[in-house]
GROMACS .gro file of C-alpha atoms in nm:
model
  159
    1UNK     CA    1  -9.383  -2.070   0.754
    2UNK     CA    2  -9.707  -1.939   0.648
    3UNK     CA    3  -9.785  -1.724   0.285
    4UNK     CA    4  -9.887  -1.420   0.224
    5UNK     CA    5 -10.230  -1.428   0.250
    6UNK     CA    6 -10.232  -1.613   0.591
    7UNK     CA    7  -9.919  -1.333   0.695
    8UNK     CA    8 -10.251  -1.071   0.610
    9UNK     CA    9 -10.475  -1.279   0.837
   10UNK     CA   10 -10.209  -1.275   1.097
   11UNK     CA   11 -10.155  -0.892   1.053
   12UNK     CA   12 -10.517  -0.789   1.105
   13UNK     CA   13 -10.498  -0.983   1.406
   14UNK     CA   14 -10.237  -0.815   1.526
   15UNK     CA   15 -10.402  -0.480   1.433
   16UNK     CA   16 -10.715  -0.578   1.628
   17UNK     CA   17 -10.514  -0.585   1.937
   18UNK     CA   18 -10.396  -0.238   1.920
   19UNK     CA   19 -10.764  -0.123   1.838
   20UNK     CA   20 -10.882  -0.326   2.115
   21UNK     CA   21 -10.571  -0.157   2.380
   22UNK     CA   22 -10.611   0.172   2.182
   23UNK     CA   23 -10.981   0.183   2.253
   24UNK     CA   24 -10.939   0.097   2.628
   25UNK     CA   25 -11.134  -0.255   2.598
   26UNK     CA   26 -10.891  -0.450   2.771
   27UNK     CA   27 -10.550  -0.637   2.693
   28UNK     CA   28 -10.344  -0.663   2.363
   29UNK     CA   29 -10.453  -0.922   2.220
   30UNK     CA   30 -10.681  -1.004   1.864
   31UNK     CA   31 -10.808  -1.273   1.702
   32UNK     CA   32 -10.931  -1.364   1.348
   33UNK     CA   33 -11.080  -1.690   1.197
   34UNK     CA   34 -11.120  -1.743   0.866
   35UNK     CA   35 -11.241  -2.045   0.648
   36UNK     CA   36 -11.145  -2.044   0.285
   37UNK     CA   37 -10.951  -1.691   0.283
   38UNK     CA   38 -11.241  -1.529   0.436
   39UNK     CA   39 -11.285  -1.387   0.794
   40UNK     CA   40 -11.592  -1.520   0.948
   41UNK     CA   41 -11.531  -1.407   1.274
   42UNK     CA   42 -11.290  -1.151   1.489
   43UNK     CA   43 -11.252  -1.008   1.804
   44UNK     CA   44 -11.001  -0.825   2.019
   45UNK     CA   45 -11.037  -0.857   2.432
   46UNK     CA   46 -11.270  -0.706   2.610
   47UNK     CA   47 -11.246  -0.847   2.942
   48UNK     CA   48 -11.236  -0.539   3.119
   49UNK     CA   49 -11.478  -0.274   2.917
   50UNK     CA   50 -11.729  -0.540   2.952
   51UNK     CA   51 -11.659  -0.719   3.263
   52UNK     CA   52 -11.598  -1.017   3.131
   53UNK     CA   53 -11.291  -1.258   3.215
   54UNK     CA   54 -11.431  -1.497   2.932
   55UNK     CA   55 -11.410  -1.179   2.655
   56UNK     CA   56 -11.076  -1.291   2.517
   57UNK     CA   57 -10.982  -1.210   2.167
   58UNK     CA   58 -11.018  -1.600   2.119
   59UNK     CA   59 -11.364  -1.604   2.230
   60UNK     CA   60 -11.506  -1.320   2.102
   61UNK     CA   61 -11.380  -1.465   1.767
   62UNK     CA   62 -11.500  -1.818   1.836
   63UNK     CA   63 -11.831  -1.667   1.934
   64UNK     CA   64 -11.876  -1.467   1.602
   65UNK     CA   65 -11.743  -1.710   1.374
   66UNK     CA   66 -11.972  -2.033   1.516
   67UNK     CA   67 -12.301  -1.768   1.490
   68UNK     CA   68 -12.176  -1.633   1.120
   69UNK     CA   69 -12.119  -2.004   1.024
   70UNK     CA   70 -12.419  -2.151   1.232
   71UNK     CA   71 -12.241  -2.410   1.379
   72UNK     CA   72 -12.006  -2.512   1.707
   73UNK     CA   73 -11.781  -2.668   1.549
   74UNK     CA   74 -11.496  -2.480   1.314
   75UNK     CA   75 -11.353  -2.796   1.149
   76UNK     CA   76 -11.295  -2.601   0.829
   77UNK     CA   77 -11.140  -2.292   0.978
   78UNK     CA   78 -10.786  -2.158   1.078
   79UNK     CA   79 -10.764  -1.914   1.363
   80UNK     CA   80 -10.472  -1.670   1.352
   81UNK     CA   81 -10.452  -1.454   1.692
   82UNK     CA   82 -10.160  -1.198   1.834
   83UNK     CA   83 -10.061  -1.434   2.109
   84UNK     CA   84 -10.037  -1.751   2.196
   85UNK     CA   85 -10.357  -1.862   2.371
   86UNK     CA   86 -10.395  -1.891   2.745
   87UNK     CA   87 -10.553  -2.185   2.842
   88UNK     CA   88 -10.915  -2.094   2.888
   89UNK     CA   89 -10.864  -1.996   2.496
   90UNK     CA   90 -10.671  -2.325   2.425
   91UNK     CA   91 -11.005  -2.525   2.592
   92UNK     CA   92 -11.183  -2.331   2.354
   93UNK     CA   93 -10.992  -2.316   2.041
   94UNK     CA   94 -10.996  -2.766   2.104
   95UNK     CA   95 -11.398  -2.778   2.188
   96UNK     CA   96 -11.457  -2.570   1.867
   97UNK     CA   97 -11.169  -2.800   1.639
   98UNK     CA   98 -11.040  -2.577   1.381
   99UNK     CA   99 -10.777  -2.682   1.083
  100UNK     CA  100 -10.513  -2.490   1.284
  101UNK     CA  101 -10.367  -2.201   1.520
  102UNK     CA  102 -10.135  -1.997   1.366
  103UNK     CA  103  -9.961  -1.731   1.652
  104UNK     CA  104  -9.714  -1.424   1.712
  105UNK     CA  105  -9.667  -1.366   2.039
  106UNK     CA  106  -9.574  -1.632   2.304
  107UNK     CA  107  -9.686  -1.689   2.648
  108UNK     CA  108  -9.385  -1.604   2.743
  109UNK     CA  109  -9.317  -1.293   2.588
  110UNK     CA  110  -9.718  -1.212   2.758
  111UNK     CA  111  -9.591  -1.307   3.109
  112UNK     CA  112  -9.341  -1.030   3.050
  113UNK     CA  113  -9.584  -0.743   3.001
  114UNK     CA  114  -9.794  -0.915   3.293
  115UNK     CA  115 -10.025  -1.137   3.167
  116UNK     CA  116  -9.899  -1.446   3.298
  117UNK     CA  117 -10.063  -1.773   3.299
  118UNK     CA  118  -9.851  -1.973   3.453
  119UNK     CA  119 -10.022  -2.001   3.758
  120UNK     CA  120 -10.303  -2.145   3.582
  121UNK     CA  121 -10.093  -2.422   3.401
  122UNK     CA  122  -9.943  -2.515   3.730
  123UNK     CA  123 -10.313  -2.535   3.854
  124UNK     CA  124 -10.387  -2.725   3.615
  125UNK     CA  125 -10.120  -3.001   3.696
  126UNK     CA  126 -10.197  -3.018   4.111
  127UNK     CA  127 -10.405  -3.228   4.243
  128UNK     CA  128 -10.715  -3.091   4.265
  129UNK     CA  129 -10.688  -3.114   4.652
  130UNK     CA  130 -10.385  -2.908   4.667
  131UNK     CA  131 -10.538  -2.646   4.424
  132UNK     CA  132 -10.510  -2.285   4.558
  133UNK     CA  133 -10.908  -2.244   4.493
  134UNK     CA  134 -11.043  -2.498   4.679
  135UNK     CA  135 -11.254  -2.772   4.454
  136UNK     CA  136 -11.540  -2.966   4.668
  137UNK     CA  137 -11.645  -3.234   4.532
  138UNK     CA  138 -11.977  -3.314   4.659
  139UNK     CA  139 -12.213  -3.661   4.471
  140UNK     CA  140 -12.561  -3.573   4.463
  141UNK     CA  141 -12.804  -3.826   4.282
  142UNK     CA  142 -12.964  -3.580   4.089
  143UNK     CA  143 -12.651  -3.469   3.912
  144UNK     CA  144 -12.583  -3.855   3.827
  145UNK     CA  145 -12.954  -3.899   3.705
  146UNK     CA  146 -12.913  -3.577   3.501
  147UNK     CA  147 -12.634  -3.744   3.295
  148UNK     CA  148 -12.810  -4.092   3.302
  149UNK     CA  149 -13.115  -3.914   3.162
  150UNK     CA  150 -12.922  -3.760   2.907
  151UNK     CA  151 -12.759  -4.096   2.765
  152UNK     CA  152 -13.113  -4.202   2.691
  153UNK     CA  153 -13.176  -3.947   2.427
  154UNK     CA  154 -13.167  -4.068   2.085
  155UNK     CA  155 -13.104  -3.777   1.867
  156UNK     CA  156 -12.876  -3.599   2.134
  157UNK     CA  157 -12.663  -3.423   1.959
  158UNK     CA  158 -12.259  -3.556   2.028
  159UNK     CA  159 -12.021  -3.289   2.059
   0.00000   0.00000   0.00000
């Protein structure tokens, strides 16, 4: 269960998803984060107003709250969004390490107003030779010495 003040947080996500449909920006879906009871970043999507498929509410919110807090990691911060995430959002929210997700909606009750991501979790579990968007893997030395270089940098920052 979650208190009032994180039942706010969740509730102004939830309103940024109507703004966001309301306003014709794309899906319904928002997102706040907030680090000691303050939003430092929100966002609803706005995949298709800016033709975007990365402009989820997640991500627009991730995006504002790492440049608020100048960092890119969100160790201290809770996100609280209108739906579960999908996975691109997931990825996201786990690269960026917040406290917690706290969510309304599930994926499932999104599949049922059509934004199903099933697909992509099943994608995720094929092999990646069976995948319907064919993956070529192709070596090339420069790649490798890329990443060799790159282990020989001292201060290189870890992430």
């Amino acid at each position: 269960m979650i208190n009032e003040d994180e039942k706010g947080f969740l509730e102004r996500a939830i309103e940024l998803s109507r703004q966001g449909m309301n306003q014709g920006n794309g899906g319904p879906f928002g997102c706040v984060i907030v680090v000691n009871k303050e939003i430092v970043g929100e966002g609803y999507n706005m995949v298709t107003s800016t033709n975007d498929p990365t402009a989820h509410a997640e991500i627009v919110a991730i995006r504002q709250a790492c440049k608020k807090l100048k960092t890119f990691q969100l160790y201290d911060c809770e996100i609280y969004t209108s739906c579960e995430p999908c996975p691109m959002c997931l990825g996201a929210i786990y690269w960026a390490r917040p406290k917690r997700v706290v969510y309304a909606n599930t994926r499932h009750d999104a599949a049922a107003i059509e934004f199903d991501d099933e697909f992509i979790y099943q994608e995720m579990n094929t092999d990646i030779l069976k995948r319907q968007i064919p993956f070529v893997h192709q070596p090339h030395p420069l790649a490798l010495q890329v990443f060799e270089d790159w282990k020989k940098i001292e201060n290189r920052i870890k992430y």
